[in-house]
Short mmCIF file of C-alpha atoms in Angstrom, two decimals:
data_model
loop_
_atom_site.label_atom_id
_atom_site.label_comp_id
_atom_site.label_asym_id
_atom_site.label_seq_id
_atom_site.Cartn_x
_atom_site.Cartn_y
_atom_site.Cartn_z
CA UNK A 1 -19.59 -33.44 15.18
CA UNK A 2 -22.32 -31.34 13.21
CA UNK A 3 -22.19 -30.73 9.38
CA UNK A 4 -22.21 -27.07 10.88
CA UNK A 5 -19.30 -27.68 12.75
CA UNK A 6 -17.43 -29.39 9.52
CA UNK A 7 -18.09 -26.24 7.31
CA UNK A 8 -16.98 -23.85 9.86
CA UNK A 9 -13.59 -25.98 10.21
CA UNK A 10 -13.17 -26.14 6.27
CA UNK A 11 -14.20 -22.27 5.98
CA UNK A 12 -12.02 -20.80 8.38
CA UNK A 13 -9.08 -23.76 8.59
CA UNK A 14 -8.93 -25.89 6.00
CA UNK A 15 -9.08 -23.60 2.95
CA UNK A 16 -6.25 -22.21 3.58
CA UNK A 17 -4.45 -25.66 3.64
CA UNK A 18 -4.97 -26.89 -0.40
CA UNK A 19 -2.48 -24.76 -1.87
CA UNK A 20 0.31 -21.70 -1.73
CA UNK A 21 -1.76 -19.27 -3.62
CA UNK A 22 -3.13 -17.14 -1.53
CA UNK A 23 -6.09 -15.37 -4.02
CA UNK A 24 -7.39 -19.01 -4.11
CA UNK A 25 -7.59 -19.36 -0.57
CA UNK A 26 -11.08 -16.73 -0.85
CA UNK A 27 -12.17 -18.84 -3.88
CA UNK A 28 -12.31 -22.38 -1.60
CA UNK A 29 -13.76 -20.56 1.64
CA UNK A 30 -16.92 -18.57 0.07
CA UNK A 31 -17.29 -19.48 -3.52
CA UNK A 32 -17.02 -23.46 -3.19
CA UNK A 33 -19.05 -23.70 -0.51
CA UNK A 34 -21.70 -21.41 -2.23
CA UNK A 35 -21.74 -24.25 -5.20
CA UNK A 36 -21.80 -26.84 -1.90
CA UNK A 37 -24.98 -25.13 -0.89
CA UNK A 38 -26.52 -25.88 -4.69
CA UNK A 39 -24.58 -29.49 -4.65
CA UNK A 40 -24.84 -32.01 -2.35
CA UNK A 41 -21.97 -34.20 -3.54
CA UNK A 42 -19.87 -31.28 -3.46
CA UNK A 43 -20.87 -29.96 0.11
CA UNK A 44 -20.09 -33.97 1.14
CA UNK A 45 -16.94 -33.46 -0.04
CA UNK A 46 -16.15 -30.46 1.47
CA UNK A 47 -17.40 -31.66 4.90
CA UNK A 48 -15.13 -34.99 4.36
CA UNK A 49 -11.90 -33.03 4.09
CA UNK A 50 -13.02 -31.16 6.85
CA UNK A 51 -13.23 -34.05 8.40
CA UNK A 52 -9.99 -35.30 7.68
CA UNK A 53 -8.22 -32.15 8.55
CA UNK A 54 -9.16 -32.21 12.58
CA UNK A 55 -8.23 -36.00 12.74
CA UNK A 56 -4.91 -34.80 11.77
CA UNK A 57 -5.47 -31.64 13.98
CA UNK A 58 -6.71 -33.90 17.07
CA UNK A 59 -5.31 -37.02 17.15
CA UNK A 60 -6.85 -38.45 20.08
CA UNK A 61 -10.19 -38.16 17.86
CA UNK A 62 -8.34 -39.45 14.81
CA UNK A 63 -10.97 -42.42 14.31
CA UNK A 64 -13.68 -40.64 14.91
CA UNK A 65 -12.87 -37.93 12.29
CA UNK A 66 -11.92 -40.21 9.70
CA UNK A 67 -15.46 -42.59 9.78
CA UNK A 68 -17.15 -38.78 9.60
CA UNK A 69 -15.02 -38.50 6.43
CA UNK A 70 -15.60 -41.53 5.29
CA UNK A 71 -19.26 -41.29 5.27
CA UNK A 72 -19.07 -38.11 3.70
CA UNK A 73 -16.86 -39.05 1.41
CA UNK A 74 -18.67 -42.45 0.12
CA UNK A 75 -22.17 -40.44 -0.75
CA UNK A 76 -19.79 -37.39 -2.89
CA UNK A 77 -18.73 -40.24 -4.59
CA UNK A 78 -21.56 -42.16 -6.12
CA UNK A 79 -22.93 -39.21 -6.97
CA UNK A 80 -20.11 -37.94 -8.63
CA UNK A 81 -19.27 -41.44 -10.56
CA UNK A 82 -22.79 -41.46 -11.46
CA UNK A 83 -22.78 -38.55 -13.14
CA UNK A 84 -19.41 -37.66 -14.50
CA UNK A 85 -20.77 -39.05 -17.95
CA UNK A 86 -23.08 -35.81 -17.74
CA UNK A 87 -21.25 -32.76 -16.62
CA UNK A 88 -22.76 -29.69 -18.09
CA UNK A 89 -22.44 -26.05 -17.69
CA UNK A 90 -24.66 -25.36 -14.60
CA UNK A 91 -23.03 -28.51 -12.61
CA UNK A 92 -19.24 -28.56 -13.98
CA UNK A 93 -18.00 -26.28 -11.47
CA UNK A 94 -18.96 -28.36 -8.61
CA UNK A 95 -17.58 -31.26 -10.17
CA UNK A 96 -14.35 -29.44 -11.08
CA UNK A 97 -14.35 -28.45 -7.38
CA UNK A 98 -15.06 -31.97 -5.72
CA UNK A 99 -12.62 -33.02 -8.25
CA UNK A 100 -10.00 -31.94 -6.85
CA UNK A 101 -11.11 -32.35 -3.43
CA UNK A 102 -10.63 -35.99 -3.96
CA UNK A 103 -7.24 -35.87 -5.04
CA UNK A 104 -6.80 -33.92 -1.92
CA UNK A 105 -8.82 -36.57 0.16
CA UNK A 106 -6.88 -39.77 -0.86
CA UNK A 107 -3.60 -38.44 -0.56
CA UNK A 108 -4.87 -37.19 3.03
CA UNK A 109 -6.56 -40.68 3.77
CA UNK A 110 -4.78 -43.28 6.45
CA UNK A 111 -2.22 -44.85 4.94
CA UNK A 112 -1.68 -48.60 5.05
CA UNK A 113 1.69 -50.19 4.77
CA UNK A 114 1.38 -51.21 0.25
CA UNK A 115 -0.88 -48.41 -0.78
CA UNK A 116 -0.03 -45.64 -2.91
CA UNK A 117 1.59 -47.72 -5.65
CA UNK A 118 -1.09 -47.70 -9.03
CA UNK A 119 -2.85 -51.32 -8.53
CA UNK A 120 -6.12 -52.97 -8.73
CA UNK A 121 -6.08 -53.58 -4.99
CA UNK A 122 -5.29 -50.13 -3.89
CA UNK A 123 -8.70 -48.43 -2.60
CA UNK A 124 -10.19 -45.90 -5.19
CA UNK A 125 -9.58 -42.97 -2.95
CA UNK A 126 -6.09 -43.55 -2.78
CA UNK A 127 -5.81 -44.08 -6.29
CA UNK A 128 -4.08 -40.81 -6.16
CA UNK A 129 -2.55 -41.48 -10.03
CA UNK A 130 -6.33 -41.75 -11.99
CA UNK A 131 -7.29 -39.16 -9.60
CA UNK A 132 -4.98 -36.64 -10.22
CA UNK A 133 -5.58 -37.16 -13.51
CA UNK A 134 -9.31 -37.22 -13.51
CA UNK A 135 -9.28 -33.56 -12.35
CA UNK A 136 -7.94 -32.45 -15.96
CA UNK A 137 -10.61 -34.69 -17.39
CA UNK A 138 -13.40 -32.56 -16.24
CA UNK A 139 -11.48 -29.71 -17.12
CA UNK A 140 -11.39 -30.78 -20.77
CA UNK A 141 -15.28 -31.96 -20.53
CA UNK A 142 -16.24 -28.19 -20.25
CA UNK A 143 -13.06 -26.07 -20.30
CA UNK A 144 -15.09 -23.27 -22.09
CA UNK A 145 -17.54 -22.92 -19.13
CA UNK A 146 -14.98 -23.49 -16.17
CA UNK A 147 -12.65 -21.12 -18.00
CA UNK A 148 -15.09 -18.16 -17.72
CA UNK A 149 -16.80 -19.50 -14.15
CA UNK A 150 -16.71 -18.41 -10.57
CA UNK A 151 -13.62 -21.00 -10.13
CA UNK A 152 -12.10 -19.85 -13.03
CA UNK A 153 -8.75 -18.45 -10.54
CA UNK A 154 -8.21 -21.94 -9.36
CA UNK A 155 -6.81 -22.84 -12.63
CA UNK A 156 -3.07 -22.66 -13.18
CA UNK A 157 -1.84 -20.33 -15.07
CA UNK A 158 0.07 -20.87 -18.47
CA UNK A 159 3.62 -20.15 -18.23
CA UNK A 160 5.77 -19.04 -21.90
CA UNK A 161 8.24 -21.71 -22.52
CA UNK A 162 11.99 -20.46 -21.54
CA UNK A 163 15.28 -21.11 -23.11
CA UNK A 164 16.43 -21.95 -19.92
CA UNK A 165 15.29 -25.50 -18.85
CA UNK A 166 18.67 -26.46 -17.30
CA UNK A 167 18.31 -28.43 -13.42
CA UNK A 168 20.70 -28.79 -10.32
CA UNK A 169 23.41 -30.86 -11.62
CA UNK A 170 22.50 -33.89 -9.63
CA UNK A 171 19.28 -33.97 -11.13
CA UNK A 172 20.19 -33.55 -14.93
CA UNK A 173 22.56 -36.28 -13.98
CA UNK A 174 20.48 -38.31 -12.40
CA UNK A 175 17.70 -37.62 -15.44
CA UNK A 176 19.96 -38.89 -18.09
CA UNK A 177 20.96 -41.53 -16.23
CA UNK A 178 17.48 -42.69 -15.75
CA UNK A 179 16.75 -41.95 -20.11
CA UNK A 180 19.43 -44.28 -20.60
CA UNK A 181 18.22 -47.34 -18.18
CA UNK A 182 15.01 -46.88 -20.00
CA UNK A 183 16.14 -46.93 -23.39
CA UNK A 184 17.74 -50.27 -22.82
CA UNK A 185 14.91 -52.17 -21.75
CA UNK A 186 14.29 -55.17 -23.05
CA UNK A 187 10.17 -54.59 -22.36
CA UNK A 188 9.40 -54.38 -25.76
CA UNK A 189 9.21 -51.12 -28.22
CA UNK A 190 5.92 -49.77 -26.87
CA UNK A 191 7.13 -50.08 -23.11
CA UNK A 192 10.64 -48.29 -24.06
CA UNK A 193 8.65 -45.41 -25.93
CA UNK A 194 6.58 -45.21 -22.90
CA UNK A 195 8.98 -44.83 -20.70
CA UNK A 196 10.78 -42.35 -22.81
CA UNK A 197 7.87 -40.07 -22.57
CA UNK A 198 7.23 -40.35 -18.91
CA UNK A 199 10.91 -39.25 -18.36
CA UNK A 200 10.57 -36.18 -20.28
CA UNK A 201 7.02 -35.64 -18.88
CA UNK A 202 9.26 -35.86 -15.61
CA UNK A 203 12.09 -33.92 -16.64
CA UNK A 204 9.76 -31.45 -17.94
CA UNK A 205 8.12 -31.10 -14.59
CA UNK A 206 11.38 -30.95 -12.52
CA UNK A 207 12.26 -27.83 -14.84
CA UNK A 208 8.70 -26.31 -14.03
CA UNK A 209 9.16 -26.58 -9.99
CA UNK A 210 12.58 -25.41 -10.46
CA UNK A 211 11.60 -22.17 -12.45
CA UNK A 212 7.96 -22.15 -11.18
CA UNK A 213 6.78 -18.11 -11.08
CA UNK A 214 5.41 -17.03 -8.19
CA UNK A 215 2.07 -16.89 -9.67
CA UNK A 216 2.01 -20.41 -10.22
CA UNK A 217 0.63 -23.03 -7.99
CA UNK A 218 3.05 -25.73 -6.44
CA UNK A 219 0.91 -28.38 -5.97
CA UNK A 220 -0.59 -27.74 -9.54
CA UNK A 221 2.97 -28.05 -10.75
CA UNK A 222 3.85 -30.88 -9.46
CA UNK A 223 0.31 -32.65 -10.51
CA UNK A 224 1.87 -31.90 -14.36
CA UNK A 225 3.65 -35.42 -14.43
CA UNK A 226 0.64 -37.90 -14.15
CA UNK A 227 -1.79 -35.90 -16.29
CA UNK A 228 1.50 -36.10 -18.97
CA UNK A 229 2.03 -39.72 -18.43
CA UNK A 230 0.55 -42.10 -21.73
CA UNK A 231 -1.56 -44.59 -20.82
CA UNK A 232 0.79 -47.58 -21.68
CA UNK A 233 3.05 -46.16 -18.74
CA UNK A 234 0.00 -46.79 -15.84
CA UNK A 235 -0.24 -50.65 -17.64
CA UNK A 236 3.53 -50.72 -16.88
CA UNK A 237 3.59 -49.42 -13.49
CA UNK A 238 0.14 -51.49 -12.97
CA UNK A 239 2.48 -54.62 -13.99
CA UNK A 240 4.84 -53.49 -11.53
CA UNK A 241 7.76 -53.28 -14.46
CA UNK A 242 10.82 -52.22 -12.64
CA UNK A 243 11.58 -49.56 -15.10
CA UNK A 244 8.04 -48.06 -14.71
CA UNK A 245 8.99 -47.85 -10.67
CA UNK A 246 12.01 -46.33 -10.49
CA UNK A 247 10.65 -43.60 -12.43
CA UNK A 248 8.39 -42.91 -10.09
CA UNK A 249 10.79 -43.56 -7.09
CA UNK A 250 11.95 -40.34 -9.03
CA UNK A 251 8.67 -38.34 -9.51
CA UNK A 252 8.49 -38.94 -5.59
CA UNK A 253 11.36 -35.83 -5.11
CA UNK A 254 8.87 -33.67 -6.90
CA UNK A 255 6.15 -34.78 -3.94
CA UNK A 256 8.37 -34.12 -1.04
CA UNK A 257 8.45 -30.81 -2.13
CA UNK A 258 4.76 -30.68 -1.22
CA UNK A 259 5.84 -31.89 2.59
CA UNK A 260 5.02 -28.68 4.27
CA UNK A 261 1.01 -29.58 3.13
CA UNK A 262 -0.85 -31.47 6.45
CA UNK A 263 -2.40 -33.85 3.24
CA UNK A 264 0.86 -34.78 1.48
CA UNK A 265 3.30 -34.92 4.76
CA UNK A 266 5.43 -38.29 4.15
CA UNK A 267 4.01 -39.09 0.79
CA UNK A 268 7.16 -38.93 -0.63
CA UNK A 269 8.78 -41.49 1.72
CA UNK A 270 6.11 -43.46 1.90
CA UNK A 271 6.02 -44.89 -1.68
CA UNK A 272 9.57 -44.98 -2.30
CA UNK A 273 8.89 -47.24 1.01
CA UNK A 274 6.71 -49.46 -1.11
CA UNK A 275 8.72 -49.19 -4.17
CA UNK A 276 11.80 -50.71 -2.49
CA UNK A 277 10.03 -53.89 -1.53
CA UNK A 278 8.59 -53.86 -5.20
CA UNK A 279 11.76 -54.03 -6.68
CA UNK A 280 14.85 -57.06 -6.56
CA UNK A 281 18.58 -56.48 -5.58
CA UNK A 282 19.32 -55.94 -9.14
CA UNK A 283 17.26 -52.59 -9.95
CA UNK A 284 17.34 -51.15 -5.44
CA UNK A 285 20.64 -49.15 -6.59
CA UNK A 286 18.22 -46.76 -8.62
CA UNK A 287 16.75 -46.32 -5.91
CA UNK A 288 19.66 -44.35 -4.47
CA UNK A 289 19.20 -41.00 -5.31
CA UNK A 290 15.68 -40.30 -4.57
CA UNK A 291 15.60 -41.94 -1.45
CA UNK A 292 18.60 -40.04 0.45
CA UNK A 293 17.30 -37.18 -1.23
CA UNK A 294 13.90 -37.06 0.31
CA UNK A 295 15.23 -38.72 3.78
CA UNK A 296 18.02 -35.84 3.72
CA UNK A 297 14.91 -33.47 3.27
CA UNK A 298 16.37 -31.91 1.02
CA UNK A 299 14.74 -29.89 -1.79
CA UNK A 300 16.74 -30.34 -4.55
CA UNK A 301 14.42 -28.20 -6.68
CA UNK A 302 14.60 -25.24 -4.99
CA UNK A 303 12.41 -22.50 -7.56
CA UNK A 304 13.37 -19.45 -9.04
CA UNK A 305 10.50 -16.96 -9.70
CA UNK A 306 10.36 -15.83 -13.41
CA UNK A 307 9.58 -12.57 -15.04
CA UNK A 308 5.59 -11.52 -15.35
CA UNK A 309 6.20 -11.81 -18.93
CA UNK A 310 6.63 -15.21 -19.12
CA UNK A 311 3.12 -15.67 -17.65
CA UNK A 312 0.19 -16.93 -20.23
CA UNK A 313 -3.54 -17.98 -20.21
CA UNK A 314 -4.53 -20.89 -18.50
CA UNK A 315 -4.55 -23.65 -21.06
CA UNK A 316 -7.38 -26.97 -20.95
CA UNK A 317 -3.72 -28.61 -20.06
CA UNK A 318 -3.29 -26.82 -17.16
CA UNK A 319 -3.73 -28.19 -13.81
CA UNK A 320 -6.34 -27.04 -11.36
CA UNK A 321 -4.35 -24.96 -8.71
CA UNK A 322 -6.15 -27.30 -5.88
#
């Protein structure tokens, strides 16, 4: 298949396929690929999602599709490592862009029974944690000129704080449960103050899917937890602490909310899959809840849209709507 053929795929398919917000839909198909045509690492990327997309599309072709993507994907990113150290106002938008395109392209990658789980041997495009969150380092790099730039709607919007931060009772149950088990761990005071802030970081983004406004981006909100995450949590989970795994046994309800996406389909299962094997007899119960609750399919976060005036700016905090 023909670059042509790619960018007609990701122009009249694909974009419409990264998010639920439909005014960003216009934003991928004409004014990303304009910075592709000024960018080759970004048009690479472009094509390699593309790419991906029909092997999911046409899985006869699957292989076939996925080496195109592969190819594609392997030149965005040298050029994009390469330079990341010297993002400036006439390239950050493309970088912003391919950014998130490859968050996007590992979680949309082939995945192999033990990926998906943060380790040295996972392949970088599936690194999906340091990718996620290397999208909000380019955003901090030149927030000033992304803010005001042709992609400046793919950013999420701020939302005002509300009183209201309550969750389904099973969840506030099984959140407090899960602040407890983490408070008596025996890791070490930097580990259990860790793990204290991932929990709110997750409790904090449960609240935000279930009173997201319908302005607001899904997959943006639930891309809030590893950008909030401190860095001694990702040594934890890198050490494969049990305490560091069943928390995100639990951040993987917030992804099987993203299920309906082609990219994200199973993602949810997939590492509590991984995190199961991870983990002995004595810490599988915690494992409980978020695993009937995703093989239910059940969407235990089910949002309520809030009022317009709860709406702010975007913030540099604020998640790319990909």
């Amino acid at each position: 298949m023909g670059d042509l053929e790619l960018l007609h795929q990701f122009a009249t398919e694909t974009c419409y396929t990264t998010s639920n917000k439909s005014d960003s839909h216009e934003l991928w198909r004409d004014t990303v690929c304009k910075e592709g045509l000024q960018h080759d690492f970004l048009m690479r990327g472009i094509l390699a999602i593309a790419a991906l997309h029909l092997s999911h599309l046409r899985p006869d072709q699957a292989e076939e599709y996925q080496n195109i993507a592969g190819s594609h994907q392997d030149k965005a990113l040298s050029v994009f490592r390469a330079n990341v150290p010297n993002v400036t106002d006439s390239n950050c938008h493309a970088f912003f862009a391919l950014s998130s395109l490859i968050v996007v392209y590992g979680f949309a990658s082939p995945r192999k029974p033990g990926t998906g789980v943060f380790t040295d041997e996972s392949p970088e495009s599936t690194n999906w944690l340091p990718l996620i969150r290397g999208v909000n380092i380019i955003l901090h790099q030149a927030w000033p000129s992304i803010e005001g730039g042709p992609l400046r709607g793919l950013l999420q919007p701020g939302v005002i704080n509300t009183v209201d931060t309550r969750l389904p009772r099973a969840a506030e149950t099984q959140m407090k449960a899960l602040a407890e088990l983490c408070e008596s761990s025996s890791s070490g005071e930097e580990a259990v103050e860790a793990y204290g802030q991932s929990v709110k970081a997750l409790r904090k983004c449960f609240v935000k899917i279930f009173t997201r406004a319908s302005v607001e981006c899904e997959v943006a909100t639930a891309f809030t937890w590893p950008v909030e995450v401190p860095d001694v949590y990702l040594e934890l989970l890198k050490a494969r602490a049990p305490e560091a795994l069943i928390i995100l046994a639990h951040y993987c309800v917030v992804l099987h909310h993203l299920d309906s996406y082609w990219w994200m389909r199973g993602w949810g299962a997939h590492l509590i899959e991984n995190i199961h094997g991870e983990l002995n007899d004595a810490y599988r119960d915690w494992l409980r809840w978020p695993s009937d609750t995703i093989h239910r399919d059940e969407r235990c976060l089910v949002w309520r849209p809030l009022s317009p005036d709860m709406i702010s700016a975007p913030t540099p905090a604020s998640m790319s709507s990909t």
